[in-house]
Coordinates of N, CA and C in Angstrom, one line a residue:
X82 N 85.2 83.0 111.7 CA 84.7 84.4 111.4 C 83.4 84.2 110.6
X83 N 82.5 85.0 111.0 CA 81.2 85.1 110.3 C 81.4 85.5 108.8
X84 N 80.6 84.9 107.9 CA 80.8 85.0 106.5 C 80.7 86.5 106.0
X85 N 79.7 87.2 106.6 CA 79.5 88.6 106.2 C 80.8 89.4 106.6
X86 N 81.3 89.2 107.8 CA 82.5 89.9 108.2 C 83.7 89.6 107.2
X87 N 83.8 88.3 106.9 CA 84.8 87.8 106.0 C 84.7 88.6 104.7
X88 N 83.5 88.7 104.1 CA 83.3 89.4 102.9 C 83.6 90.9 103.0
X89 N 83.2 91.5 104.1 CA 83.5 93.0 104.4 C 85.0 93.2 104.4
X90 N 85.7 92.3 105.1 CA 87.2 92.5 105.1 C 87.8 92.4 103.8
X91 N 87.3 91.5 103.0 CA 87.8 91.3 101.6 C 87.6 92.6 100.8
X92 N 86.4 93.2 101.0 CA 86.0 94.4 100.3 C 86.9 95.6 100.8
X93 N 87.2 95.6 102.1 CA 88.1 96.7 102.6 C 89.5 96.5 102.0
X94 N 90.0 95.3 102.0 CA 91.4 95.0 101.4 C 91.4 95.4 100.0
X95 N 90.3 95.2 99.2 CA 90.4 95.6 97.8 C 90.5 97.1 97.7
X96 N 89.9 97.8 98.6 CA 90.0 99.3 98.6 C 91.4 99.8 99.0
X97 N 92.0 99.0 100.0 CA 93.4 99.3 100.3 C 94.3 99.2 99.1
X98 N 94.0 98.1 98.3 CA 94.9 97.9 97.2 C 94.9 99.1 96.2
X99 N 93.7 99.6 96.1 CA 93.5 100.8 95.1 C 94.4 102.0 95.5
X100 N 94.5 102.2 96.9 CA 95.2 103.3 97.4 C 96.6 103.1 97.9
X101 N 97.1 101.9 97.5 CA 98.4 101.5 98.0 C 99.5 102.5 97.6
X102 N 100.4 102.8 98.6 CA 101.5 103.7 98.3 C 102.9 103.0 98.6
X103 N 103.5 102.4 97.6 CA 104.6 101.6 97.7 C 105.8 102.4 98.4
X104 N 106.0 103.7 98.0 CA 107.1 104.4 98.5 C 107.0 104.6 100.1
X105 N 105.7 105.0 100.5 CA 105.5 105.2 101.9 C 105.7 103.9 102.7
X106 N 105.2 102.8 102.1 CA 105.3 101.5 102.7 C 106.8 101.1 102.9
X107 N 107.6 101.3 101.8 CA 109.0 101.0 101.9 C 109.7 101.8 103.0
X108 N 109.3 103.1 103.0 CA 110.0 104.0 104.0 C 109.6 103.6 105.4
X109 N 108.4 103.1 105.6 CA 108.1 102.6 107.0 C 108.8 101.4 107.3
X110 N 109.0 100.5 106.3 CA 109.7 99.3 106.6 C 111.2 99.5 107.0
X111 N 111.7 100.6 106.2 CA 113.1 101.0 106.5 C 113.3 101.5 108.0
X112 N 112.1 102.1 108.5 CA 112.2 102.7 109.8 C 111.8 101.6 110.9
X113 N 111.7 100.3 110.4 CA 111.5 99.2 111.3 C 110.1 98.8 111.6
X114 N 109.1 99.3 110.8 CA 107.7 98.9 111.0 C 107.5 97.6 110.2
X115 N 107.5 96.5 110.8 CA 107.5 95.2 110.1 C 106.1 94.6 110.3
X116 N 105.1 95.1 109.6 CA 103.8 94.4 109.6 C 103.9 93.3 108.5
X117 N 102.9 92.3 108.6 CA 102.9 91.3 107.6 C 102.6 92.0 106.2
X118 N 101.7 93.0 106.3 CA 101.4 93.8 105.1 C 101.2 95.2 105.5
X119 N 101.8 96.1 104.7 CA 101.6 97.5 105.0 C 101.4 98.2 103.6
X120 N 100.2 98.7 103.4 CA 99.8 99.3 102.1 C 100.4 100.8 102.0
X121 N 100.8 101.3 103.1 CA 101.4 102.7 103.0 C 100.4 103.7 102.8
X122 N 99.2 103.5 103.2 CA 98.0 104.5 102.9 C 98.1 105.5 104.0
X123 N 97.9 106.8 103.6 CA 97.9 107.9 104.6 C 96.7 107.9 105.4
X124 N 96.8 108.4 106.6 CA 95.6 108.4 107.5 C 94.3 109.0 107.0
X125 N 94.4 110.2 106.3 CA 93.1 110.8 105.9 C 92.3 109.8 104.9
X126 N 93.1 109.1 104.1 CA 92.4 108.2 103.2 C 91.8 107.0 104.0
X127 N 92.5 106.5 105.0 CA 92.0 105.4 105.8 C 90.7 105.8 106.5
X128 N 90.7 107.1 106.9 CA 89.5 107.6 107.6 C 88.3 107.7 106.6
X129 N 88.7 108.1 105.4 CA 87.7 108.1 104.3 C 87.1 106.8 104.0
X130 N 87.9 105.7 104.0 CA 87.5 104.4 103.8 C 86.6 103.9 104.9
X131 N 86.9 104.3 106.2 CA 86.2 103.9 107.4 C 84.8 104.5 107.3
X132 N 84.6 105.7 106.7 CA 83.3 106.4 106.6 C 82.3 105.6 105.8
X133 N 82.8 104.6 105.0 CA 81.9 103.8 104.2 C 81.3 102.6 104.9
X134 N 81.7 102.4 106.2 CA 81.2 101.3 107.0 C 80.6 101.7 108.3
X135 N 79.6 100.9 108.8 CA 79.0 101.2 110.0 C 79.9 100.7 111.2
X136 N 80.0 101.4 112.3 CA 80.8 100.9 113.4 C 80.2 99.5 113.8
X137 N 81.1 98.5 114.0 CA 80.7 97.2 114.3 C 81.8 96.4 115.1
X138 N 81.3 96.0 116.3 CA 82.3 95.4 117.2 C 83.0 94.2 116.6
X139 N 82.2 93.2 116.0 CA 82.8 92.0 115.5 C 83.8 92.3 114.3
X140 N 83.4 93.3 113.5 CA 84.3 93.6 112.4 C 85.5 94.3 112.9
X141 N 85.4 95.2 113.8 CA 86.6 95.8 114.4 C 87.6 94.8 115.0
X142 N 87.0 93.9 115.8 CA 87.9 92.9 116.4 C 88.6 92.0 115.4
X143 N 87.9 91.7 114.3 CA 88.5 90.8 113.2 C 89.6 91.6 112.5
X144 N 89.3 92.9 112.3 CA 90.3 93.7 111.6 C 91.6 93.8 112.5
X145 N 91.4 94.0 113.8 CA 92.6 94.1 114.7 C 93.4 92.9 114.6
X146 N 92.8 91.7 114.4 CA 93.6 90.5 114.4 C 94.4 90.3 113.2
X147 N 94.1 91.1 112.1 CA 94.9 91.0 110.9 C 96.3 91.8 111.2
X148 N 97.4 91.2 110.8 CA 98.6 91.8 111.1 C 98.9 92.8 109.8
X149 N 98.0 93.7 109.6 CA 98.1 94.7 108.5 C 97.9 96.0 109.1
X150 N 98.8 96.9 108.8 CA 98.8 98.3 109.4 C 97.4 99.0 109.3
X151 N 96.9 99.0 108.0 CA 95.7 99.7 107.7 C 94.5 99.1 108.4
X152 N 94.5 97.8 108.5 CA 93.4 97.0 109.2 C 93.3 97.5 110.7
X153 N 94.5 97.5 111.3 CA 94.6 97.9 112.7 C 94.1 99.3 113.0
X154 N 94.5 100.3 112.1 CA 94.1 101.7 112.3 C 92.5 101.7 112.1
X155 N 92.1 101.0 111.1 CA 90.6 101.0 110.7 C 89.8 100.5 111.9
X156 N 90.4 99.4 112.6 CA 89.7 98.8 113.7 C 89.3 99.9 114.8
X157 N 90.3 100.7 115.1 CA 90.0 101.8 116.1 C 89.0 102.8 115.6
X158 N 88.8 102.9 114.3 CA 87.8 103.9 113.8 C 86.4 103.2 113.8
X159 N 86.4 101.9 113.7 CA 85.1 101.2 113.6 C 84.6 100.5 114.9
X160 N 85.4 100.5 115.9 CA 85.0 99.9 117.1 C 84.1 100.7 118.0
X161 N 82.8 100.3 118.3 CA 82.0 101.1 119.1 C 82.6 101.0 120.6
X162 N 82.5 102.2 121.2 CA 83.1 102.4 122.6 C 82.4 101.6 123.6
X163 N 81.1 101.4 123.5 CA 80.3 100.8 124.5 C 80.5 99.3 124.7
X164 N 81.0 98.7 123.6 CA 81.3 97.2 123.7 C 82.7 96.9 123.9
X165 N 83.6 97.9 124.1 CA 85.0 97.8 124.2 C 85.4 97.8 125.6
X166 N 85.4 96.6 126.2 CA 85.6 96.4 127.6 C 87.2 96.6 128.0
X167 N 87.4 96.9 129.3 CA 88.8 97.1 129.7 C 89.8 96.0 129.3
X168 N 89.3 94.7 129.5 CA 90.2 93.6 129.2 C 90.6 93.6 127.7
X169 N 89.6 94.0 126.8 CA 89.9 94.1 125.4 C 91.0 95.2 125.1
X170 N 90.8 96.3 125.8 CA 91.7 97.5 125.7 C 93.2 97.0 126.0
X171 N 93.3 96.3 127.1 CA 94.6 95.7 127.5 C 95.2 94.8 126.4
X172 N 94.3 93.9 125.9 CA 94.8 93.0 124.8 C 95.3 93.7 123.6
X173 N 94.5 94.8 123.2 CA 94.9 95.6 122.1 C 96.3 96.3 122.3
X174 N 96.5 96.8 123.5 CA 97.8 97.5 123.8 C 98.9 96.5 123.7
X175 N 98.6 95.3 124.3 CA 99.7 94.2 124.2 C 100.1 93.9 122.8
X176 N 99.1 94.1 121.9 CA 99.4 93.8 120.4 C 99.9 94.9 119.6
X177 N 100.2 96.1 120.3 CA 100.7 97.2 119.5 C 102.3 97.1 119.5
X178 N 102.8 97.3 118.3 CA 104.3 97.2 118.2 C 104.9 98.6 117.9
X179 N 104.0 99.6 117.4 CA 104.6 100.8 117.0 C 103.8 102.0 117.6
X180 N 104.5 103.1 117.9 CA 103.9 104.3 118.4 C 102.8 104.9 117.6
X181 N 102.9 104.8 116.3 CA 101.9 105.4 115.3 C 100.6 104.7 115.7
X182 N 100.5 103.4 115.9 CA 99.2 102.7 116.1 C 98.7 103.2 117.5
X183 N 99.5 103.4 118.5 CA 99.0 103.9 119.8 C 98.4 105.3 119.6
X184 N 99.0 106.1 118.8 CA 98.5 107.5 118.6 C 97.1 107.5 118.0
X185 N 97.0 106.7 116.9 CA 95.7 106.6 116.2 C 94.6 106.0 117.1
X186 N 95.0 104.9 117.8 CA 94.0 104.2 118.6 C 93.5 105.0 119.7
X187 N 94.4 105.8 120.4 CA 94.0 106.7 121.5 C 93.1 107.8 120.9
X188 N 93.5 108.3 119.8 CA 92.7 109.4 119.2 C 91.3 109.0 118.8
X189 N 91.2 107.8 118.1 CA 90.0 107.3 117.5 C 89.1 106.6 118.5
X190 N 89.7 105.9 119.4 CA 88.9 105.0 120.3 C 89.0 105.3 121.8
X191 N 90.3 105.2 122.3 CA 90.4 105.2 123.7 C 89.9 106.5 124.4
X192 N 90.0 107.6 123.7 CA 89.5 108.9 124.4 C 88.0 108.9 124.5
X193 N 87.3 108.0 123.7 CA 85.8 107.9 123.8 C 85.3 106.9 124.8
X194 N 86.2 106.2 125.4 CA 85.8 105.1 126.3 C 85.2 105.6 127.6
X195 N 84.1 105.1 128.1 CA 83.4 105.6 129.3 C 84.3 105.5 130.5
X196 N 85.3 104.6 130.5 CA 86.2 104.3 131.6 C 87.6 104.9 131.4
X197 N 87.7 105.8 130.4 CA 89.0 106.4 130.1 C 89.7 107.0 131.3
X198 N 89.0 107.7 132.1 CA 89.6 108.4 133.3 C 90.0 107.4 134.3
X199 N 89.5 106.2 134.3 CA 89.8 105.2 135.3 C 91.1 104.5 134.9
X200 N 91.2 104.1 133.6 CA 92.4 103.3 133.2 C 93.7 104.2 132.9
X201 N 93.5 105.5 132.7 CA 94.6 106.3 132.3 C 95.8 106.2 133.3
X202 N 95.5 106.2 134.6 CA 96.5 106.2 135.6 C 97.2 104.8 135.7
X203 N 96.4 103.8 135.5 CA 97.0 102.4 135.6 C 97.9 102.3 134.4
X204 N 97.5 102.8 133.2 CA 98.4 102.6 132.0 C 99.7 103.5 132.2
X205 N 99.6 104.7 132.7 CA 100.8 105.5 132.8 C 101.8 104.9 133.8
X206 N 101.2 104.1 134.8 CA 102.1 103.5 135.9 C 102.6 102.2 135.5
X207 N 102.1 101.6 134.3 CA 102.5 100.3 134.0 C 104.0 100.3 133.6
X208 N 104.7 99.1 133.8 CA 106.1 99.1 133.5 C 106.3 98.9 131.9
X209 N 105.3 98.4 131.3 CA 105.4 98.2 129.8 C 105.3 99.6 129.0
X210 N 106.2 99.8 128.1 CA 106.3 101.1 127.4 C 105.1 101.4 126.6
X211 N 104.5 100.4 125.9 CA 103.3 100.8 125.1 C 102.1 101.2 126.0
X212 N 102.0 100.5 127.2 CA 100.9 101.0 128.1 C 101.2 102.4 128.6
X213 N 102.4 102.7 128.9 CA 102.8 104.1 129.3 C 102.5 105.0 128.2
X214 N 102.9 104.7 127.0 CA 102.6 105.6 125.9 C 101.1 105.9 125.7
X215 N 100.3 104.8 125.7 CA 98.8 105.0 125.6 C 98.3 105.8 126.8
X216 N 98.9 105.6 127.9 CA 98.4 106.3 129.1 C 98.7 107.8 129.0
X217 N 99.9 108.2 128.5 CA 100.2 109.6 128.5 C 99.5 110.3 127.3
X218 N 99.3 109.6 126.2 CA 98.6 110.1 125.0 C 97.1 110.3 125.4
X219 N 96.6 109.4 126.2 CA 95.2 109.5 126.6 C 95.0 110.6 127.6
X220 N 96.0 110.8 128.5 CA 95.9 111.9 129.5 C 95.9 113.2 128.8
X221 N 96.7 113.4 127.8 CA 96.8 114.6 127.1 C 95.5 114.9 126.4
X222 N 94.8 113.9 125.8 CA 93.5 114.1 125.2 C 92.4 114.5 126.2
X223 N 92.5 113.8 127.4 CA 91.5 114.1 128.5 C 91.6 115.5 129.0
X224 N 92.9 115.9 129.1 CA 93.1 117.3 129.6 C 92.7 118.3 128.6
X225 N 92.9 118.0 127.3 CA 92.5 118.9 126.2 C 91.0 119.1 126.2
X226 N 90.3 118.0 126.6 CA 88.8 118.0 126.7 C 88.3 118.7 128.0
X227 N 89.2 119.2 128.8 CA 88.9 119.9 130.0 C 88.8 119.1 131.3
X228 N 89.2 117.9 131.2 CA 89.2 117.1 132.5 C 90.1 117.7 133.6
X229 N 89.5 117.9 134.8 CA 90.2 118.4 135.9 C 90.6 117.3 136.8
X230 N 91.9 117.4 137.3 CA 92.4 116.4 138.2 C 92.2 116.9 139.7
X231 N 91.7 116.0 140.6 CA 91.7 116.3 142.0 C 93.1 116.3 142.5
X232 N 93.2 116.7 143.8 CA 94.6 116.9 144.4 C 95.4 115.6 144.3
X233 N 94.8 114.4 144.6 CA 95.5 113.2 144.7 C 95.9 112.8 143.2
X234 N 94.9 112.9 142.3 CA 95.2 112.5 140.9 C 96.3 113.4 140.3
X235 N 96.3 114.7 140.7 CA 97.3 115.7 140.2 C 98.6 115.3 140.7
X236 N 98.7 114.9 142.0 CA 100.0 114.5 142.5 C 100.6 113.3 141.8
X237 N 99.7 112.3 141.6 CA 100.1 111.1 140.9 C 100.5 111.4 139.4
X238 N 99.7 112.2 138.8 CA 100.0 112.6 137.4 C 101.4 113.2 137.3
X239 N 101.7 114.2 138.1 CA 103.0 114.9 138.1 C 104.1 114.0 138.4
X240 N 103.9 113.0 139.3 CA 104.9 112.1 139.7 C 105.2 111.2 138.5
X241 N 104.2 110.6 137.8 CA 104.3 109.7 136.7 C 105.0 110.4 135.5
X242 N 104.6 111.7 135.3 CA 105.1 112.5 134.2 C 106.6 112.8 134.4
X243 N 107.0 113.1 135.6 CA 108.4 113.4 135.8 C 109.2 112.2 135.6
X244 N 108.7 111.0 136.1 CA 109.5 109.7 135.9 C 109.6 109.4 134.4
X245 N 108.6 109.7 133.7 CA 108.6 109.4 132.2 C 109.5 110.3 131.4
X246 N 109.4 111.6 131.7 CA 110.3 112.6 131.0 C 111.7 112.3 131.3
X247 N 112.0 111.9 132.5 CA 113.4 111.6 132.9 C 113.9 110.2 132.5
X248 N 112.9 109.4 131.9 CA 113.3 108.0 131.5 C 114.0 108.0 130.1
X249 N 114.1 106.8 129.5 CA 114.9 106.7 128.3 C 114.1 106.2 127.1
X250 N 112.8 106.2 127.2 CA 112.0 105.8 126.0 C 111.5 107.1 125.3
X251 N 112.0 107.4 124.2 CA 111.7 108.6 123.4 C 110.2 108.9 123.2
X252 N 109.4 107.9 122.7 CA 108.0 108.2 122.5 C 107.2 108.5 123.8
X253 N 107.6 107.8 124.8 CA 106.9 108.0 126.1 C 107.3 109.4 126.7
X254 N 108.6 109.7 126.6 CA 109.1 111.0 127.1 C 108.3 112.1 126.4
X255 N 108.1 112.0 125.0 CA 107.4 113.0 124.2 C 105.9 113.1 124.6
X256 N 105.3 111.9 124.7 CA 103.9 111.9 125.1 C 103.6 112.5 126.5
X257 N 104.6 112.2 127.4 CA 104.5 112.8 128.8 C 104.6 114.3 128.8
X258 N 105.5 114.7 127.9 CA 105.8 116.2 127.9 C 104.5 116.9 127.2
X259 N 103.8 116.3 126.3 CA 102.6 116.8 125.7 C 101.5 116.9 126.8
X260 N 101.4 115.8 127.5 CA 100.3 115.8 128.6 C 100.6 116.9 129.6
X261 N 101.9 117.1 129.9 CA 102.3 118.2 130.9 C 101.9 119.5 130.4
X262 N 102.1 119.8 129.1 CA 101.7 121.1 128.5 C 100.2 121.3 128.6
X263 N 99.4 120.3 128.3 CA 98.0 120.4 128.3 C 97.5 120.7 129.7
X264 N 98.2 120.1 130.7 CA 97.9 120.3 132.1 C 98.2 121.8 132.5
X265 N 99.4 122.3 132.0 CA 99.9 123.6 132.3 C 98.9 124.6 131.8
X266 N 98.3 124.4 130.6 CA 97.4 125.4 130.0 C 96.1 125.5 130.7
X267 N 95.8 124.6 131.6 CA 94.5 124.6 132.3 C 94.3 125.8 133.3
X268 N 95.4 126.2 133.9 CA 95.3 127.3 134.9 C 96.7 127.9 135.1
X269 N 96.7 129.1 135.7 CA 97.9 129.8 136.1 C 98.7 129.0 137.1
X270 N 97.9 128.4 138.1 CA 98.5 127.6 139.1 C 99.3 126.4 138.5
X271 N 98.6 125.8 137.6 CA 99.3 124.6 136.9 C 100.5 125.1 136.2
X272 N 100.4 126.2 135.6 CA 101.6 126.7 134.8 C 102.7 126.9 135.7
X273 N 102.5 127.5 136.9 CA 103.5 127.8 137.9 C 104.2 126.5 138.3
X274 N 103.4 125.4 138.6 CA 103.9 124.1 139.0 C 104.8 123.5 138.0
X275 N 104.4 123.6 136.7 CA 105.2 123.1 135.6 C 106.5 123.9 135.4
X276 N 106.4 125.2 135.5 CA 107.5 126.1 135.3 C 108.6 125.7 136.3
X277 N 108.2 125.4 137.6 CA 109.2 125.0 138.6 C 110.0 123.8 138.2
X278 N 109.2 122.8 137.7 CA 109.8 121.5 137.3 C 110.8 121.8 136.1
X279 N 110.4 122.7 135.2 CA 111.2 123.0 134.0 C 112.6 123.6 134.5
X280 N 112.6 124.3 135.5 CA 113.8 124.8 136.1 C 114.8 123.7 136.5
X281 N 114.2 122.7 137.1 CA 115.0 121.5 137.5 C 115.5 120.8 136.3
X282 N 114.6 120.6 135.3 CA 115.0 119.9 134.1 C 116.1 120.6 133.2
X283 N 116.0 121.9 133.3 CA 117.0 122.7 132.5 C 118.4 122.4 132.9
X284 N 118.6 121.9 134.1 CA 120.0 121.5 134.6 C 120.3 120.0 134.5
X285 N 119.4 119.3 133.8 CA 119.5 117.8 133.8 C 120.8 117.5 133.0
X286 N 121.4 116.3 133.4 CA 122.6 115.9 132.6 C 122.2 115.2 131.3
X287 N 120.9 115.0 131.1 CA 120.4 114.3 129.9 C 120.0 115.3 128.9
X288 N 120.7 115.4 127.7 CA 120.3 116.4 126.7 C 118.9 116.3 126.3
X289 N 118.3 115.0 126.2 CA 116.9 114.9 125.7 C 116.0 115.6 126.7
X290 N 116.3 115.5 128.0 CA 115.4 116.1 129.0 C 115.5 117.6 128.9
X291 N 116.7 118.1 128.7 CA 116.9 119.6 128.6 C 116.1 120.1 127.4
X292 N 116.2 119.3 126.3 CA 115.6 119.7 125.0 C 114.0 119.7 125.2
X293 N 113.5 118.7 125.9 CA 112.0 118.7 126.2 C 111.6 119.8 127.1
X294 N 112.4 120.2 128.1 CA 112.2 121.3 129.0 C 112.1 122.6 128.1
X295 N 113.0 122.8 127.2 CA 113.0 123.9 126.3 C 111.7 124.0 125.5
X296 N 111.3 122.9 124.9 CA 110.1 122.8 124.1 C 108.8 123.2 125.0
X297 N 108.8 122.6 126.1 CA 107.6 122.9 127.0 C 107.6 124.3 127.4
X298 N 108.7 124.9 127.7 CA 108.9 126.3 128.1 C 108.4 127.2 127.0
X299 N 108.9 126.9 125.8 CA 108.5 127.7 124.6 C 107.0 127.7 124.3
X300 N 106.4 126.5 124.5 CA 105.0 126.3 124.4 C 104.2 127.1 125.4
X301 N 104.7 127.2 126.6 CA 104.0 127.9 127.7 C 104.1 129.4 127.5
X302 N 105.2 129.9 126.9 CA 105.4 131.3 126.7 C 104.7 131.8 125.4
X303 N 104.2 130.9 124.6 CA 103.6 131.3 123.3 C 102.2 132.0 123.5

């Protein structure tokens, strides 16, 4: 590791120590979030710390390699999108252990990637849960930004979303249902398509699927 980057990371960690929150850190550990180190710092404060540094590819990559919650969140904030190639994105997802990290990384980095629209379908269709989670979180963000799906992409999206909602991975089910809501809000036609599916889910044998259908329905009626 380059000496400057080493010094910058030392400086970042000293800031983390100033804002350490033992209670939050303990609570996360009890929920199964086992990082080597977790300072328990809340996201707005991490964002504030990030604002003191210039985006830098080498720094972000080095931060990601640290098994420290705050370093990994900060990496997504400081990574420039134009040097973040698809292979690196896959490596990062493989190194994600918790949904929280997927949410922040999609929000801060993945939605800014020039190839986001290309990888989103591959990730949603992946058998690995963390890839699926990032895929649906990313699709929700792209739809919110006004991305329109062509007929083929729409059919694939609806197929993947139905499979995910009817699956057994809670975070993926939730992310897929959010993406479905964003899709429904794009047009009356989309809303009709989703409403039809909600009618089927309302009769599901799985309580989690029925509950999600209720949530989506309430959101569409709001």
